[in-house]
Tab-separated table of C-alpha atoms in Angstrom:
chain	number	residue	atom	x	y	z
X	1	UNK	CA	-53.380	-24.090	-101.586
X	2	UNK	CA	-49.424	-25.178	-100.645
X	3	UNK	CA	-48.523	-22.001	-103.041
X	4	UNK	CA	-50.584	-19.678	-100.849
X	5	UNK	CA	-49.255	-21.341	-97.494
X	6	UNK	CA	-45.652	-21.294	-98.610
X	7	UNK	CA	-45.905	-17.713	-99.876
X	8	UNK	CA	-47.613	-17.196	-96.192
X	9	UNK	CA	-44.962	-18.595	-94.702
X	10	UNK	CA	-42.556	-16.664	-96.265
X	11	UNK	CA	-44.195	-13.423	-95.868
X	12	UNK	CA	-44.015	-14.447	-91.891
X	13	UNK	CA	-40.507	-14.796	-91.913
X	14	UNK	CA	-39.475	-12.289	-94.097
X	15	UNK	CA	-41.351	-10.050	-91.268
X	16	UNK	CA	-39.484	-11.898	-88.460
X	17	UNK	CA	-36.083	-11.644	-89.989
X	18	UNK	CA	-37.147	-7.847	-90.738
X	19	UNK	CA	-37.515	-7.464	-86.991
X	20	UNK	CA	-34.345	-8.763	-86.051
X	21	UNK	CA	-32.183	-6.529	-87.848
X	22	UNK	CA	-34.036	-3.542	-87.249
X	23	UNK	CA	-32.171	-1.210	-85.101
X	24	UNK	CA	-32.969	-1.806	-81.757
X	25	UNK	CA	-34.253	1.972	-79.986
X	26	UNK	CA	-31.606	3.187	-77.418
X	27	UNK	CA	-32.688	2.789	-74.219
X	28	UNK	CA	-34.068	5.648	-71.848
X	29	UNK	CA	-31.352	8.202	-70.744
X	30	UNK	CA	-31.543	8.493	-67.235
X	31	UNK	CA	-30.095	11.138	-65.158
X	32	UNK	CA	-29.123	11.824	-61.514
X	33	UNK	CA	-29.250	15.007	-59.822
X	34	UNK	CA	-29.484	17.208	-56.901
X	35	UNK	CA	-33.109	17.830	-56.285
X	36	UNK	CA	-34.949	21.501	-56.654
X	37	UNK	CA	-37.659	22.669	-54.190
X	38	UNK	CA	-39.946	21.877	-57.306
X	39	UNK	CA	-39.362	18.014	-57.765
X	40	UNK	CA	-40.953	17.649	-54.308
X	41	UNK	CA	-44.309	17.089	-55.375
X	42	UNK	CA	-42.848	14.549	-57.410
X	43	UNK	CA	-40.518	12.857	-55.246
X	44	UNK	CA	-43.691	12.786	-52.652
X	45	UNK	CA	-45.599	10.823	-55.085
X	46	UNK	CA	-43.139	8.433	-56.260
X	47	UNK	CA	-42.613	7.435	-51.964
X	48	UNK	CA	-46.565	7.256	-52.485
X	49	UNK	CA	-46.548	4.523	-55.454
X	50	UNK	CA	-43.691	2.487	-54.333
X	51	UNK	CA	-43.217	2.625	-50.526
X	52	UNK	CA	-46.107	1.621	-47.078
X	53	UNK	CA	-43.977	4.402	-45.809
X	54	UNK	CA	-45.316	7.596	-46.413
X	55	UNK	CA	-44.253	11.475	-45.302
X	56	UNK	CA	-46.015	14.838	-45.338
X	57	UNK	CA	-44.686	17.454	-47.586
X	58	UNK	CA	-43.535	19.618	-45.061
X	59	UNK	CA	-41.220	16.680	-44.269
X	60	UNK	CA	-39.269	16.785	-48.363
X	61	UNK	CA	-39.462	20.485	-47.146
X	62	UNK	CA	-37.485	20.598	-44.146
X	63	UNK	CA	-35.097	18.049	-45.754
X	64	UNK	CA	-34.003	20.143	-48.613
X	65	UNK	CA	-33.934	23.266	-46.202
X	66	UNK	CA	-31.462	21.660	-44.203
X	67	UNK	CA	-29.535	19.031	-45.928
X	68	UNK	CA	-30.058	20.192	-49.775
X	69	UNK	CA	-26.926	18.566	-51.030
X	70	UNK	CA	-28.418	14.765	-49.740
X	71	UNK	CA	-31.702	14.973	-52.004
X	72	UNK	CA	-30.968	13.429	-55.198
X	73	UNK	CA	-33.713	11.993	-57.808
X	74	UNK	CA	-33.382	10.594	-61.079
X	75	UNK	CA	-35.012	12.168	-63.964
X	76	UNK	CA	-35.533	10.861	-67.561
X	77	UNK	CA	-35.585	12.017	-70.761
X	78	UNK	CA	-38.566	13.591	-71.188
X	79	UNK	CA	-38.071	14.950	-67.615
X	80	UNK	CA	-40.725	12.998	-65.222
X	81	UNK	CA	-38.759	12.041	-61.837
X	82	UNK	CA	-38.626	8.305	-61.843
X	83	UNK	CA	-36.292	8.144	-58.611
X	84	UNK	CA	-35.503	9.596	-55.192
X	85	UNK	CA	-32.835	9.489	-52.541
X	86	UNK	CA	-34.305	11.127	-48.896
X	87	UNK	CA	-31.509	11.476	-47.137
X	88	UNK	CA	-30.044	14.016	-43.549
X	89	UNK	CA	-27.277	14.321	-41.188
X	90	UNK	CA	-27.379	13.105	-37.388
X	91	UNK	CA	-25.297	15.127	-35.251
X	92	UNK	CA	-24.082	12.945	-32.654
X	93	UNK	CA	-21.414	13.886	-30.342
X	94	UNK	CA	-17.896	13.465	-31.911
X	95	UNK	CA	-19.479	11.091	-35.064
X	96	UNK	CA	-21.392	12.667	-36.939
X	97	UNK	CA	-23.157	10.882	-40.030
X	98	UNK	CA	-25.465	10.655	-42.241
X	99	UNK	CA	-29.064	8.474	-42.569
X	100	UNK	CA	-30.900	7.550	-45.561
X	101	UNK	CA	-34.512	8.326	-44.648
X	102	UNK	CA	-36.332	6.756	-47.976
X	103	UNK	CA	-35.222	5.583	-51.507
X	104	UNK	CA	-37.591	4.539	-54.291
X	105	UNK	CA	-37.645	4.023	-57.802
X	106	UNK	CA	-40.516	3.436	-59.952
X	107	UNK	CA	-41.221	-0.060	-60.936
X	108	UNK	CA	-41.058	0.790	-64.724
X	109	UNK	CA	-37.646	1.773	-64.046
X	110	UNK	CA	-36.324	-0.266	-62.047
X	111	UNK	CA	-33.252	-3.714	-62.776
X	112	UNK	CA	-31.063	-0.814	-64.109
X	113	UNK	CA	-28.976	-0.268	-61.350
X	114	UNK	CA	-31.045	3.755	-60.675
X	115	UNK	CA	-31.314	2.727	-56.691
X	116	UNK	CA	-27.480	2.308	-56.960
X	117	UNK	CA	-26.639	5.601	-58.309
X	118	UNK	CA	-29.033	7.887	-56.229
X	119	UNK	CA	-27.792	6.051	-53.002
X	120	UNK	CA	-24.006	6.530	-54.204
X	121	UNK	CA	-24.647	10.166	-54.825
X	122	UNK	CA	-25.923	10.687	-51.656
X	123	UNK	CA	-22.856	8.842	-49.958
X	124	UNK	CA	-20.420	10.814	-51.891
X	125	UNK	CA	-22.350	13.964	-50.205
X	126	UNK	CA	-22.121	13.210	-46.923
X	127	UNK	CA	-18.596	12.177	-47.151
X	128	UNK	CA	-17.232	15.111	-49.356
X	129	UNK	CA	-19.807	17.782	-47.769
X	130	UNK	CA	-20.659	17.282	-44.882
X	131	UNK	CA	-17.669	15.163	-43.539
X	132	UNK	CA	-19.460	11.975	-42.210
X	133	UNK	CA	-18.167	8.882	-40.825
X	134	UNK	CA	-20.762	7.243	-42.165
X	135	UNK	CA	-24.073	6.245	-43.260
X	136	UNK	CA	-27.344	4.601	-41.642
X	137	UNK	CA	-30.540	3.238	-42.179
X	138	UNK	CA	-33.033	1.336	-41.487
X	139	UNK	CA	-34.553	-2.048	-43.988
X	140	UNK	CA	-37.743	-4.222	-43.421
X	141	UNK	CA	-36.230	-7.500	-42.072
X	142	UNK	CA	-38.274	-9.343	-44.836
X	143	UNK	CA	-37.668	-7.239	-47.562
X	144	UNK	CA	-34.146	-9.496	-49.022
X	145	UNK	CA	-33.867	-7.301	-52.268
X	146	UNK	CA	-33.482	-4.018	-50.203
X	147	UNK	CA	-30.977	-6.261	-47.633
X	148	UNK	CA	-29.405	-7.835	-51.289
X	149	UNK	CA	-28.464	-4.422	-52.671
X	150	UNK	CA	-27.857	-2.731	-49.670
X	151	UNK	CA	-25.335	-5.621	-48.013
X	152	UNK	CA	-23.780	-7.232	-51.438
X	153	UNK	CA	-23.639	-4.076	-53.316
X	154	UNK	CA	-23.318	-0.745	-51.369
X	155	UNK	CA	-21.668	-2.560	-48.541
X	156	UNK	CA	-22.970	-1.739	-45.424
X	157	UNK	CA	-23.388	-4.428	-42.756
X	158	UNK	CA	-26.084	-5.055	-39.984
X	159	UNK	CA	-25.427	-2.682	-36.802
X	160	UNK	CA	-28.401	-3.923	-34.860
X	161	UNK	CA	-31.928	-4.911	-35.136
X	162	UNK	CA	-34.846	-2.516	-33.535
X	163	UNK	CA	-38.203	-4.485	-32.884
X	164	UNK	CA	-41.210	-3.340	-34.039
X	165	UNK	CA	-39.902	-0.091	-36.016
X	166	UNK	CA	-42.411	-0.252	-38.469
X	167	UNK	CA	-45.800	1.024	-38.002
X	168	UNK	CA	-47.408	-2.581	-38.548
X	169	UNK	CA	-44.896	-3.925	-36.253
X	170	UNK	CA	-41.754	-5.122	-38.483
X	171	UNK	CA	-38.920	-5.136	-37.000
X	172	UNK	CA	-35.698	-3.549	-38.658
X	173	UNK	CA	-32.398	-3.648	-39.664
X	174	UNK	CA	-30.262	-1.169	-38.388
X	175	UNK	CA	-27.680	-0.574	-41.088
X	176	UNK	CA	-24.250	0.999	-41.317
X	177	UNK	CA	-21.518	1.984	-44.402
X	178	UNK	CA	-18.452	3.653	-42.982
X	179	UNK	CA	-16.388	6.056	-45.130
X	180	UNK	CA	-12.612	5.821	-45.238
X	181	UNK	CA	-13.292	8.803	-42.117
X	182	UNK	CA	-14.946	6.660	-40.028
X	183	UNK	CA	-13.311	3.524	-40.977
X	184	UNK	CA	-9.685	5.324	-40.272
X	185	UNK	CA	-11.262	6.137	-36.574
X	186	UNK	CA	-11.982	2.224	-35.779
X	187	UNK	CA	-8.710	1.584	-36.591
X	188	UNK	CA	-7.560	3.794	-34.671
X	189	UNK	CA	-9.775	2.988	-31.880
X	190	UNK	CA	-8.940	-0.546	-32.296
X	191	UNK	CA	-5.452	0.433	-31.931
X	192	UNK	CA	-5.180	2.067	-28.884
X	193	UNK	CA	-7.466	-0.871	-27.329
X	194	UNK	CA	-5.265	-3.183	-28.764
X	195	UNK	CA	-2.117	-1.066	-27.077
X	196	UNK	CA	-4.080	-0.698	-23.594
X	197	UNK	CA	-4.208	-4.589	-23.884
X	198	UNK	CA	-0.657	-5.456	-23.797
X	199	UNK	CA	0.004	-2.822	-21.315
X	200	UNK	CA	-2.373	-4.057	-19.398
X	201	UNK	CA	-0.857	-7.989	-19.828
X	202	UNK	CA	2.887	-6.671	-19.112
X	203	UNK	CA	2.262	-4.279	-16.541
X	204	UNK	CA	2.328	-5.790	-13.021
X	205	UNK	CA	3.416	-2.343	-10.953
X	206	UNK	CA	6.822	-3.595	-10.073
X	207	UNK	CA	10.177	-3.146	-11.067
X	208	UNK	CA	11.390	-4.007	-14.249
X	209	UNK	CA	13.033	-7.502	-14.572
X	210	UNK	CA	16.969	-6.395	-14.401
X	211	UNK	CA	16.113	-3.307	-11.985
């Protein structure tokens, strides 16, 4: 009986210490790229599995009509879409700049940094492309990994907050990243208000002192 337990036990950890220096399987290449009118369906699906907020398909449509460079998804090896960036452009007078309408990854994808690199393609897009100042959206107010990776890692910070954006009656963060563009136009904003200032201080409307 001990013979046939020890020679158990060593058939146990032979197996375990067979395991451990087995080469481990790479991991799951995953790539991101502009989207095609046919990874709609797809993208649609994935906003379906992971996100309350949900969009017709005329919607993905009109998107990549308009702004096709801003729709990016991540696809992986065996070529299912795992990943989407929804992004457009707002044209507002003087500023414009673009607005990330939905991102989602698949939760068997996801603490691998994919959310990161479809929003950061998008940014580079509508700074290189389409010359924006910068980028919006809007975030759940309870949702802190969104406001984690969004604020600590992508940088944007909290513009205002909208009440009751969401259909059940959430209210939002309105968020903001400026590009060097935009960021070079509050300084120089903040420059000229900072000049108006001290004209304003040392300006009196009378003579100067040794007149």
């Amino acid at each position: 009986t001990i013979f046939w337990s020890f020679h158990f036990l060593e058939r146990i950890l032979g197996r375990e210490r067979e395991r451990e220096f087995r080469p481990r399987q790479p991991a799951t290449m995953v790539c991101i790229r502009t989207a095609t009118i046919d990874d709609l369906l797809h993208m649609q699906q994935c906003n379906l599995m992971c996100l309350p907020e949900n969009y017709q398909f005329k919607y993905y449509l009109y998107h990549l009509l308009s702004w096709p460079q801003l729709l990016q998804v991540a696809e992986d090896e065996s070529g299912k879409i795992v990943g989407y960036v929804l992004a457009k452009m707002e044209e507002d007078p003087g500023e414009a700049h673009g607005h990330i309408t939905s991102v989602a990854v698949k939760r068997t994808s996801r603490k691998v940094g994919l959310a990161t690199r479809l929003m950061k393609s998008a940014h580079e897009s509508m700074d290189e492309v389409f010359r924006s100042h910068f980028a919006s959206l809007h975030v759940r107010v309870t949702n802190k990994a969104a406001i984690h990776l969004y604020k600590n890692i992508l940088e944007y910070d909290v513009h205002d907050v909208e009440d009751k954006y969401y259909a059940d009656g959430e209210n939002a963060y309105d968020m903001r990243k400026y590009f060097e563009r935009g960021k070079a136009k509050q300084r120089t904003k903040t420059d000229r208000g900072d000049r108006s200032g001290d004209a304003a201080k040392g300006g009196g409307g009378g003579k100067p002192p040794d007149a």
